[in-house]
Amino acid sequence: MKYMLLINAGAVDEDGGAAECSVEDWMAYDKEVRDAGILVSGESLADLVTATTVRVDQEGRRIVTDGPFAETREVLGGFYVIDVPDLDVALDWAARCPGAQGSGSVVVRPVAEFGG
């Protein structure tokens, strides 16, 4: 079953990276996921200041604003999609993720599979 691991940083450093883990931590985790053969996809997201939010009002007009302007203390920094047997295994991989350390968190969500 496929699961998405949404990686939220609770604190970011001056370069926009997760403050509580190093690049080496991420490289090691990425290698583990790849070597285990469970990686479907994964990406790190660009700095939050590059984000753009799109909304459509009741009249169907597009409203575009810079940034997410979400009332949250966490910043979505990236994601992995993994293919593992069940939720327990997905939770084990999420706990190993450097993004789960300190003030960060990893949200685990099953990927909906529609017949096709």
PDB file of C-alpha atoms in Angstrom:
ATOM      1  CA  MET A   1       0.000   0.000   0.000  1.00  0.00           C
ATOM      2  CA  LYS A   2       1.230   3.492  -0.780  1.00  0.00           C
ATOM      3  CA  TYR A   3       1.591   6.122   1.931  1.00  0.00           C
ATOM      4  CA  MET A   4       2.591   9.756   1.693  1.00  0.00           C
ATOM      5  CA  LEU A   5       4.903  11.083   4.379  1.00  0.00           C
ATOM      6  CA  LEU A   6       4.350  14.859   4.613  1.00  0.00           C
ATOM      7  CA  ILE A   7       7.376  16.388   6.292  1.00  0.00           C
ATOM      8  CA  ASN A   8       6.714  19.489   8.400  1.00  0.00           C
ATOM      9  CA  ALA A   9       9.542  21.521   9.884  1.00  0.00           C
ATOM     10  CA  GLY A  10       8.728  23.193  13.173  1.00  0.00           C
ATOM     11  CA  ALA A  11      11.827  25.398  12.957  1.00  0.00           C
ATOM     12  CA  VAL A  12      13.849  26.429   9.924  1.00  0.00           C
ATOM     13  CA  ASP A  13      17.398  27.717   9.714  1.00  0.00           C
ATOM     14  CA  GLU A  14      18.627  30.789   7.816  1.00  0.00           C
ATOM     15  CA  ASP A  15      18.806  28.726   4.600  1.00  0.00           C
ATOM     16  CA  GLY A  16      15.188  27.567   4.919  1.00  0.00           C
ATOM     17  CA  GLY A  17      16.152  24.016   5.914  1.00  0.00           C
ATOM     18  CA  ALA A  18      15.012  22.042   8.955  1.00  0.00           C
ATOM     19  CA  ALA A  19      16.977  23.476  11.850  1.00  0.00           C
ATOM     20  CA  GLU A  20      17.202  20.276  13.870  1.00  0.00           C
ATOM     21  CA  CYS A  21      18.751  17.909  11.342  1.00  0.00           C
ATOM     22  CA  SER A  22      21.632  18.078   8.917  1.00  0.00           C
ATOM     23  CA  VAL A  23      21.923  17.537   5.186  1.00  0.00           C
ATOM     24  CA  GLU A  24      23.827  14.356   6.035  1.00  0.00           C
ATOM     25  CA  ASP A  25      20.828  13.113   8.067  1.00  0.00           C
ATOM     26  CA  TRP A  26      18.596  13.617   5.020  1.00  0.00           C
ATOM     27  CA  MET A  27      21.053  11.962   2.661  1.00  0.00           C
ATOM     28  CA  ALA A  28      21.300   8.906   4.932  1.00  0.00           C
ATOM     29  CA  TYR A  29      17.514   8.605   5.237  1.00  0.00           C
ATOM     30  CA  ASP A  30      17.043   9.033   1.497  1.00  0.00           C
ATOM     31  CA  LYS A  31      19.579   6.244   0.891  1.00  0.00           C
ATOM     32  CA  GLU A  32      17.792   3.968   3.399  1.00  0.00           C
ATOM     33  CA  VAL A  33      14.424   4.465   1.693  1.00  0.00           C
ATOM     34  CA  ARG A  34      15.929   3.846  -1.755  1.00  0.00           C
ATOM     35  CA  ASP A  35      17.947   0.814  -0.632  1.00  0.00           C
ATOM     36  CA  ALA A  36      14.843  -0.702   1.001  1.00  0.00           C
ATOM     37  CA  GLY A  37      13.098  -0.536  -2.381  1.00  0.00           C
ATOM     38  CA  ILE A  38      10.033   1.248  -1.004  1.00  0.00           C
ATOM     39  CA  LEU A  39      10.490   4.693  -2.578  1.00  0.00           C
ATOM     40  CA  VAL A  40       7.783   5.640  -5.076  1.00  0.00           C
ATOM     41  CA  SER A  41       8.657   9.343  -5.194  1.00  0.00           C
ATOM     42  CA  GLY A  42       9.859  12.164  -3.023  1.00  0.00           C
ATOM     43  CA  GLU A  43      10.826  15.798  -3.286  1.00  0.00           C
ATOM     44  CA  SER A  44      12.068  18.636  -1.168  1.00  0.00           C
ATOM     45  CA  LEU A  45      10.113  21.837  -1.640  1.00  0.00           C
ATOM     46  CA  ALA A  46      11.660  25.207  -2.441  1.00  0.00           C
ATOM     47  CA  ASP A  47      11.737  27.972   0.145  1.00  0.00           C
ATOM     48  CA  LEU A  48       8.338  29.057   1.473  1.00  0.00           C
ATOM     49  CA  VAL A  49       8.748  32.572   0.070  1.00  0.00           C
ATOM     50  CA  THR A  50       8.431  31.095  -3.436  1.00  0.00           C
ATOM     51  CA  ALA A  51       4.933  29.736  -2.716  1.00  0.00           C
ATOM     52  CA  THR A  52       1.817  31.069  -4.428  1.00  0.00           C
ATOM     53  CA  THR A  53      -1.753  30.392  -3.289  1.00  0.00           C
ATOM     54  CA  VAL A  54      -4.681  30.145  -5.702  1.00  0.00           C
ATOM     55  CA  ARG A  55      -8.313  30.403  -4.652  1.00  0.00           C
ATOM     56  CA  VAL A  56     -11.475  30.655  -6.740  1.00  0.00           C
ATOM     57  CA  ASP A  57     -14.269  32.870  -5.442  1.00  0.00           C
ATOM     58  CA  GLN A  58     -18.008  32.189  -5.750  1.00  0.00           C
ATOM     59  CA  GLU A  59     -18.126  33.963  -9.108  1.00  0.00           C
ATOM     60  CA  GLY A  60     -15.397  31.692 -10.478  1.00  0.00           C
ATOM     61  CA  ARG A  61     -12.681  34.359 -10.456  1.00  0.00           C
ATOM     62  CA  ARG A  62      -9.149  33.248  -9.726  1.00  0.00           C
ATOM     63  CA  ILE A  63      -7.465  34.992  -6.776  1.00  0.00           C
ATOM     64  CA  VAL A  64      -3.687  34.622  -6.620  1.00  0.00           C
ATOM     65  CA  THR A  65      -1.628  35.680  -3.593  1.00  0.00           C
ATOM     66  CA  ASP A  66       2.026  35.314  -2.695  1.00  0.00           C
ATOM     67  CA  GLY A  67       2.773  32.728  -0.041  1.00  0.00           C
ATOM     68  CA  PRO A  68       0.513  30.354   1.807  1.00  0.00           C
ATOM     69  CA  PHE A  69      -0.197  32.741   4.721  1.00  0.00           C
ATOM     70  CA  ALA A  70      -1.391  29.782   6.752  1.00  0.00           C
ATOM     71  CA  GLU A  71      -1.884  30.220  10.460  1.00  0.00           C
ATOM     72  CA  THR A  72       0.546  27.480  11.346  1.00  0.00           C
ATOM     73  CA  ARG A  73       3.893  27.171  13.020  1.00  0.00           C
ATOM     74  CA  GLU A  74       4.967  24.278  10.829  1.00  0.00           C
ATOM     75  CA  VAL A  75       6.244  24.573   7.277  1.00  0.00           C
ATOM     76  CA  LEU A  76       5.686  21.798   4.730  1.00  0.00           C
ATOM     77  CA  GLY A  77       9.200  21.059   3.549  1.00  0.00           C
ATOM     78  CA  GLY A  78       8.775  18.021   1.354  1.00  0.00           C
ATOM     79  CA  PHE A  79       7.345  14.567   0.996  1.00  0.00           C
ATOM     80  CA  TYR A  80       8.037  10.925   0.320  1.00  0.00           C
ATOM     81  CA  VAL A  81       5.610   8.443  -1.175  1.00  0.00           C
ATOM     82  CA  ILE A  82       6.507   4.948  -0.068  1.00  0.00           C
ATOM     83  CA  ASP A  83       5.038   1.556  -0.911  1.00  0.00           C
ATOM     84  CA  VAL A  84       4.974  -0.678   2.162  1.00  0.00           C
ATOM     85  CA  PRO A  85       2.771  -3.554   3.389  1.00  0.00           C
ATOM     86  CA  ASP A  86       0.750  -1.627   5.996  1.00  0.00           C
ATOM     87  CA  LEU A  87       0.360   1.447   8.200  1.00  0.00           C
ATOM     88  CA  ASP A  88       2.605   0.080  10.953  1.00  0.00           C
ATOM     89  CA  VAL A  89       5.528  -0.167   8.537  1.00  0.00           C
ATOM     90  CA  ALA A  90       4.776   3.326   7.198  1.00  0.00           C
ATOM     91  CA  LEU A  91       4.796   4.672  10.762  1.00  0.00           C
ATOM     92  CA  ASP A  92       8.167   2.993  11.397  1.00  0.00           C
ATOM     93  CA  TRP A  93       9.628   4.737   8.332  1.00  0.00           C
ATOM     94  CA  ALA A  94       8.082   8.054   9.389  1.00  0.00           C
ATOM     95  CA  ALA A  95       9.709   7.734  12.824  1.00  0.00           C
ATOM     96  CA  ARG A  96      13.105   7.226  11.167  1.00  0.00           C
ATOM     97  CA  CYS A  97      12.722  10.399   9.084  1.00  0.00           C
ATOM     98  CA  PRO A  98      14.943  13.283  10.197  1.00  0.00           C
ATOM     99  CA  GLY A  99      11.949  15.594   9.785  1.00  0.00           C
ATOM    100  CA  ALA A 100      10.226  13.893  12.725  1.00  0.00           C
ATOM    101  CA  GLN A 101      12.946  15.034  15.130  1.00  0.00           C
ATOM    102  CA  GLY A 102      12.597  17.911  17.574  1.00  0.00           C
ATOM    103  CA  SER A 103       9.860  20.363  16.638  1.00  0.00           C
ATOM    104  CA  GLY A 104       9.241  18.721  13.251  1.00  0.00           C
ATOM    105  CA  SER A 105       6.602  16.158  12.384  1.00  0.00           C
ATOM    106  CA  VAL A 106       5.751  13.687   9.669  1.00  0.00           C
ATOM    107  CA  VAL A 107       2.102  13.229   8.726  1.00  0.00           C
ATOM    108  CA  VAL A 108       1.370   9.775   7.306  1.00  0.00           C
ATOM    109  CA  ARG A 109      -1.539   9.461   4.901  1.00  0.00           C
ATOM    110  CA  PRO A 110      -2.583   6.543   2.748  1.00  0.00           C
ATOM    111  CA  VAL A 111      -2.699   7.273  -0.970  1.00  0.00           C
ATOM    112  CA  ALA A 112      -6.209   6.713  -2.302  1.00  0.00           C
ATOM    113  CA  GLU A 113      -6.234   4.170  -5.079  1.00  0.00           C
ATOM    114  CA  PHE A 114      -9.122   4.398  -7.510  1.00  0.00           C
ATOM    115  CA  GLY A 115      -9.976   1.481  -9.763  1.00  0.00           C
ATOM    116  CA  GLY A 116      -8.532   1.786 -13.188  1.00  0.00           C
TER     117      GLY A 116
END
